[in-house]
CSV table of C-alpha atoms and ligand atoms in Angstrom, one decimal:
chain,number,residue,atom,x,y,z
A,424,UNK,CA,1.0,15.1,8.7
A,425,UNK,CA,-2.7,13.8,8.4
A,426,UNK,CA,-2.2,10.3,7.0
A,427,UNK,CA,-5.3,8.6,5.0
A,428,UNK,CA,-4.5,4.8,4.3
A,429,UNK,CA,-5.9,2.5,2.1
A,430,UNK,CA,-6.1,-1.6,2.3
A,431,UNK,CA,-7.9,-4.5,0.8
A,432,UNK,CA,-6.6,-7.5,2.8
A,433,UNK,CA,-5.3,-8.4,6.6
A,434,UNK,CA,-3.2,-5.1,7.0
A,435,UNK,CA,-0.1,-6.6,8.6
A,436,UNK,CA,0.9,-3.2,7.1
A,437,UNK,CA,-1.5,-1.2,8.4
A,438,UNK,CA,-0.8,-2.5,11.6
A,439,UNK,CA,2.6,-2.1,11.3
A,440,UNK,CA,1.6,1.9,11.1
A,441,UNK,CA,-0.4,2.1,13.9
A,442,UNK,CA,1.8,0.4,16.2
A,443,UNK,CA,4.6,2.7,15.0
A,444,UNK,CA,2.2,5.8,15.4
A,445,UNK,CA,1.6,4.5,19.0
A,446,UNK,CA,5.7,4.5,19.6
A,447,UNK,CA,6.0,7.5,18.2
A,448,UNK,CA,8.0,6.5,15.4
A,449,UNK,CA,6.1,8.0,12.0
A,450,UNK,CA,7.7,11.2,12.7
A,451,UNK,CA,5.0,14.0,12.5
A,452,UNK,CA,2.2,11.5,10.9
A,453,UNK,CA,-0.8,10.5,12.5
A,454,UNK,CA,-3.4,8.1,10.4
A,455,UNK,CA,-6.3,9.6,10.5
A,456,UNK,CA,-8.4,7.6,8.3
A,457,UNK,CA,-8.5,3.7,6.2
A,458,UNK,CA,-10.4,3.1,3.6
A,459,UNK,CA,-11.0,-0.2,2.1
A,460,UNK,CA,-12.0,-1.5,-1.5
A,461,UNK,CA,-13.1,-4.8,0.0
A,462,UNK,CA,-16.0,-4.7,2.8
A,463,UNK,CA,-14.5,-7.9,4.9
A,464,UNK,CA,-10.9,-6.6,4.7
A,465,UNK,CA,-9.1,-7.5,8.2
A,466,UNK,CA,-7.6,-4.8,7.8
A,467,UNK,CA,-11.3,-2.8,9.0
A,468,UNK,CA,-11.2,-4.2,12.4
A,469,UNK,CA,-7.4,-3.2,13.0
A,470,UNK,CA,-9.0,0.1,12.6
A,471,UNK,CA,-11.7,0.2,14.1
A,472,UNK,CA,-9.8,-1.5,17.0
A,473,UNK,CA,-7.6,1.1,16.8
A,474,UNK,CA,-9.7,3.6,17.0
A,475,UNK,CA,-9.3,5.1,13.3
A,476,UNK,CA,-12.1,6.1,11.2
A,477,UNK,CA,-12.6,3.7,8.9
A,478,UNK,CA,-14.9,3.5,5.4
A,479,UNK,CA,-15.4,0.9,3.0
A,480,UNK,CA,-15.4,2.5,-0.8
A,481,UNK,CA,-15.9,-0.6,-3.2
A,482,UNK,CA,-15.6,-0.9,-6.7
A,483,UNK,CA,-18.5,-0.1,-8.8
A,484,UNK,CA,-19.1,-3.8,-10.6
A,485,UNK,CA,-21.8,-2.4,-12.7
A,486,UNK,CA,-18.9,0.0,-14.3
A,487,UNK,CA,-16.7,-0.8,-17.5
A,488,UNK,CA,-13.3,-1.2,-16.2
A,489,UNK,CA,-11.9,2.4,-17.0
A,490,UNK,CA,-14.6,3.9,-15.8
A,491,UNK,CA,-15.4,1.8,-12.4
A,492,UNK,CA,-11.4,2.9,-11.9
A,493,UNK,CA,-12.2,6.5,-12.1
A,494,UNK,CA,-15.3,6.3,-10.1
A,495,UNK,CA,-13.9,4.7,-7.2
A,496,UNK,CA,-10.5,6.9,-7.4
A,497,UNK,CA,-13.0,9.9,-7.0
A,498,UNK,CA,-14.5,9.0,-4.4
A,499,UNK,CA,-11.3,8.4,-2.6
A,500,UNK,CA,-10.1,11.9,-4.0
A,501,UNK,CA,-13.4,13.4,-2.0
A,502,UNK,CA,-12.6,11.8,0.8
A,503,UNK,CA,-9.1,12.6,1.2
A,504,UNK,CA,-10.0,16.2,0.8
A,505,UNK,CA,-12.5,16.1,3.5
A,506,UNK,CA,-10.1,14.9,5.9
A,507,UNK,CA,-7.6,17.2,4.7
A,508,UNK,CA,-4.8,14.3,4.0
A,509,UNK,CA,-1.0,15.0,3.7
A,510,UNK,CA,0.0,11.7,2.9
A,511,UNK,CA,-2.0,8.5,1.4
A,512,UNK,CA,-0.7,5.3,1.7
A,513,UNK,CA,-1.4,1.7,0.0
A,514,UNK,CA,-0.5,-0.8,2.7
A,515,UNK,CA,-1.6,-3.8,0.7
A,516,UNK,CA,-4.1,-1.8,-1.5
A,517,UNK,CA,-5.4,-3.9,-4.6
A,518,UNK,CA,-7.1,-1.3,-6.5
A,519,UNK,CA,-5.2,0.8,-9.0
A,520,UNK,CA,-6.8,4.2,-9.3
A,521,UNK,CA,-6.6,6.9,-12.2
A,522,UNK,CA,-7.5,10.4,-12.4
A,523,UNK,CA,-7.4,13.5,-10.8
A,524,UNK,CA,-6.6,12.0,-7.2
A,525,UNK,CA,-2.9,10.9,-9.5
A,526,UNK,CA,-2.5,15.0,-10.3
A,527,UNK,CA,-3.6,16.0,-6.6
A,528,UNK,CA,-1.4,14.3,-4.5
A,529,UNK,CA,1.6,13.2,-7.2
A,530,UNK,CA,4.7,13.4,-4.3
A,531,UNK,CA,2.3,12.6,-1.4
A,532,UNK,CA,1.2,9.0,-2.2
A,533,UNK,CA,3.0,5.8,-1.4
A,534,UNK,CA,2.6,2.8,-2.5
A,535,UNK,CA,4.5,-0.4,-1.2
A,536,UNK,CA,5.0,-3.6,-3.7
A,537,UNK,CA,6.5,-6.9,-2.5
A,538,UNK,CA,9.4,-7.2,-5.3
A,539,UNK,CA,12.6,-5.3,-6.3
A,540,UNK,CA,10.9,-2.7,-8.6
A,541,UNK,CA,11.4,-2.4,-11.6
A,542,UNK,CA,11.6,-6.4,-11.2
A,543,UNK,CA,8.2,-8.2,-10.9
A,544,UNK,CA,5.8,-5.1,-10.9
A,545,UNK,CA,2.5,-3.7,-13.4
A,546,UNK,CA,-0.7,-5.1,-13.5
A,547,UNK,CA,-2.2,-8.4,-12.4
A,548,UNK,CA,1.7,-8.8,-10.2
A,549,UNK,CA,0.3,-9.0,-6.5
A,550,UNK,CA,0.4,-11.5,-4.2
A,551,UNK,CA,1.9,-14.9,-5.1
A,552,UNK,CA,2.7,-13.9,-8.6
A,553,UNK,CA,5.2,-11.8,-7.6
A,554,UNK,CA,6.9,-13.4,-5.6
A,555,UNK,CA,6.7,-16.7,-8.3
A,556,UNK,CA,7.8,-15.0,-10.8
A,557,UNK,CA,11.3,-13.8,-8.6
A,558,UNK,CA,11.9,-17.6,-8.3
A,559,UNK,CA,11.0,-18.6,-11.5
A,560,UNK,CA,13.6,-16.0,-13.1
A,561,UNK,CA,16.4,-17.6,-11.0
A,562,UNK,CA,16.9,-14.5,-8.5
A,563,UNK,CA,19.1,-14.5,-5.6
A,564,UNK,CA,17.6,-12.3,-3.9
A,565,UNK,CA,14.2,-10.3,-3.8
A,566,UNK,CA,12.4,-8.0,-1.5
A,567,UNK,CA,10.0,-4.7,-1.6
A,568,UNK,CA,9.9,-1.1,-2.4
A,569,UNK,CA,8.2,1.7,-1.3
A,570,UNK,CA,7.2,3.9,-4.3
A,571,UNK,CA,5.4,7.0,-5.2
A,572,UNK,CA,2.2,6.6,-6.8
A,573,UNK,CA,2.2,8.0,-10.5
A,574,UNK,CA,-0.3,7.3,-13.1
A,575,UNK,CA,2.0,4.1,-14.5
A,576,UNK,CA,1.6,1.0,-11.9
A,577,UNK,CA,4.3,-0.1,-9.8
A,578,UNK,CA,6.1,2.5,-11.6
A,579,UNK,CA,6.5,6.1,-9.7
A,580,UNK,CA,10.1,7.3,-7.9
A,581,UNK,CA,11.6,4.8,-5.6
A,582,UNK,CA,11.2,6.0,-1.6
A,583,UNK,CA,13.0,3.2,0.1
A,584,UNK,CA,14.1,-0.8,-0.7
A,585,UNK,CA,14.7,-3.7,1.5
A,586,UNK,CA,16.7,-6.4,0.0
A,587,UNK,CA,15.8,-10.7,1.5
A,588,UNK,CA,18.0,-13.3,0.0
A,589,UNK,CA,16.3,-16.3,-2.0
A,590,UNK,CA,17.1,-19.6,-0.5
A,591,UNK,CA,17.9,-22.9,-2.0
A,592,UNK,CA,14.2,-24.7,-1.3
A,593,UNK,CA,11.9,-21.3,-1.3
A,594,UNK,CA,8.6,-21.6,-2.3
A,595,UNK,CA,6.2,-18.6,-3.6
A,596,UNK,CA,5.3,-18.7,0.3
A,597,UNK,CA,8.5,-18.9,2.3
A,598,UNK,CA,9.5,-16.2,0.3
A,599,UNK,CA,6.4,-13.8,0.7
A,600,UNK,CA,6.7,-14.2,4.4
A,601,UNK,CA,10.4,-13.1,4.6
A,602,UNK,CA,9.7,-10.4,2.6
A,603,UNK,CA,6.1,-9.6,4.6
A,604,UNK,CA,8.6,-9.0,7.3
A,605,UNK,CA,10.9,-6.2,5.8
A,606,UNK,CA,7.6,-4.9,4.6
A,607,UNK,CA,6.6,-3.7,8.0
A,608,UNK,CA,9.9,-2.2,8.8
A,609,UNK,CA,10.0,-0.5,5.0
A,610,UNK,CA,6.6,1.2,5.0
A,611,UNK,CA,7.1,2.8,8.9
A,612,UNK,CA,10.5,4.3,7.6
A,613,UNK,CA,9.1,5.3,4.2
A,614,UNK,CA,6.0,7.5,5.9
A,615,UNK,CA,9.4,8.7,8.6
A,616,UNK,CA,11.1,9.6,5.8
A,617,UNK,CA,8.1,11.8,4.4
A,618,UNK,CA,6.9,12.8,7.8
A,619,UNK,CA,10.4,14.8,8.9
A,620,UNK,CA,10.5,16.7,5.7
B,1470,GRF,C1,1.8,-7.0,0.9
B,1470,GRF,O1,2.6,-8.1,0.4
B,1470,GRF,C2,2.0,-5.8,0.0
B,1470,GRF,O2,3.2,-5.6,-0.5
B,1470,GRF,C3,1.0,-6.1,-1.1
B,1470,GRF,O3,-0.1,-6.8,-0.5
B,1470,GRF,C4,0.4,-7.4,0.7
B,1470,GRF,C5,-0.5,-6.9,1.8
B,1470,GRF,O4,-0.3,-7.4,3.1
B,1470,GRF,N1,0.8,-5.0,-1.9
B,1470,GRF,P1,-1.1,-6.9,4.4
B,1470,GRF,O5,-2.6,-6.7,4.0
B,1470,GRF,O6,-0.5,-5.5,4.7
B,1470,GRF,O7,-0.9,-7.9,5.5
């Protein structure tokens, strides 16, 4: 299972993969590409490091939004097909794409989102926000779902959820970094899951 996976920040998650790849511990999946929407991602050098090919495909600014959207989800689309992907995965991917590349690989993209969907998800929820607006609504507890990728955001069939309770003195911080945690165990059991079909 040729595994293509897209970032836009550290890649905690990415490296999670890899160093579950290494262990032998994705079942049949092997990443065989990143891609990143942000040129000075982290997550690049983990690749590189790694020894995975790894591209940068950036938003178009000079786009209108729907369009720039489309754009960049082609390209991705091209280059998943070149590489023959099974499997894409957002580890920490900020761009929501649109298009054909939703029909193409509907049941064969993951995305993973630091809340209890369908608590705290949709657009402009990523990062802090999320995990602000979970303490804000009085929650006990929180965590992060793996997810397929439909054309809604934050909205496809659930894969897998891992649960973190909310303690008395959390801030949007304490609480992303608990979660961050079960993030790393949830997205290597997720592409498993996938990977022994
Ligand atoms: C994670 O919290 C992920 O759920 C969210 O972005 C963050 C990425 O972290 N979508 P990293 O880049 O994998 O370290």
């Amino acid at each position: 299972m040729k595994i293509l996976v897209l970032v836009s920040g550290n890649g905690s998650n990415l490296q999670a993969l890899i160093d579950a790849e290494r262990r032998n511990a994705l079942g049949s999946g092997r990443i065989t590409a990143v891609i990143s929407d942000k040129a000075d991602a982290f997550a690049l050098k983990r690749a590189v490091r790694a020894g995975i090919p790894a591209f940068v495909e950036a938003p178009d600014p000079s786009l209108p939004k729907a369009e720039r959207r489309l754009d960049l989800s082609n390209r991705i689309l091209r280059r998943a097909r070149d590489m023959d992907a099974d499997l894409i995965v957002y580890a920490g991917f900020l761009s929501i794409l649109s298009g054909d590349l939703i029909n193409v690989f509907a049941g064969r993209m993951i995305n993973i989102h630091p809340s209890l969907l369908p608590k705290f998800g949709g657009e402009g929820m990523f990062g802090n926000r999320v995990h602000a607006a979970a303490l804000a609504a009085g929650e006990t507890e929180s965590g992060c779902t793996v997810h397929f990728v439909d054309a809604g955001t934050d909205t496809g069939p659930v894969v897998l959820q891992r649960r973190v309770p909310i303690l008395p003195g959390d801030t949007p911080s304490t609480l992303a970094d608990r979660i961050h945690k079960e993030e790393h165990i949830a997205i290597v059991e997720a592409v498993a899951k996938i990977g022994s079909v």
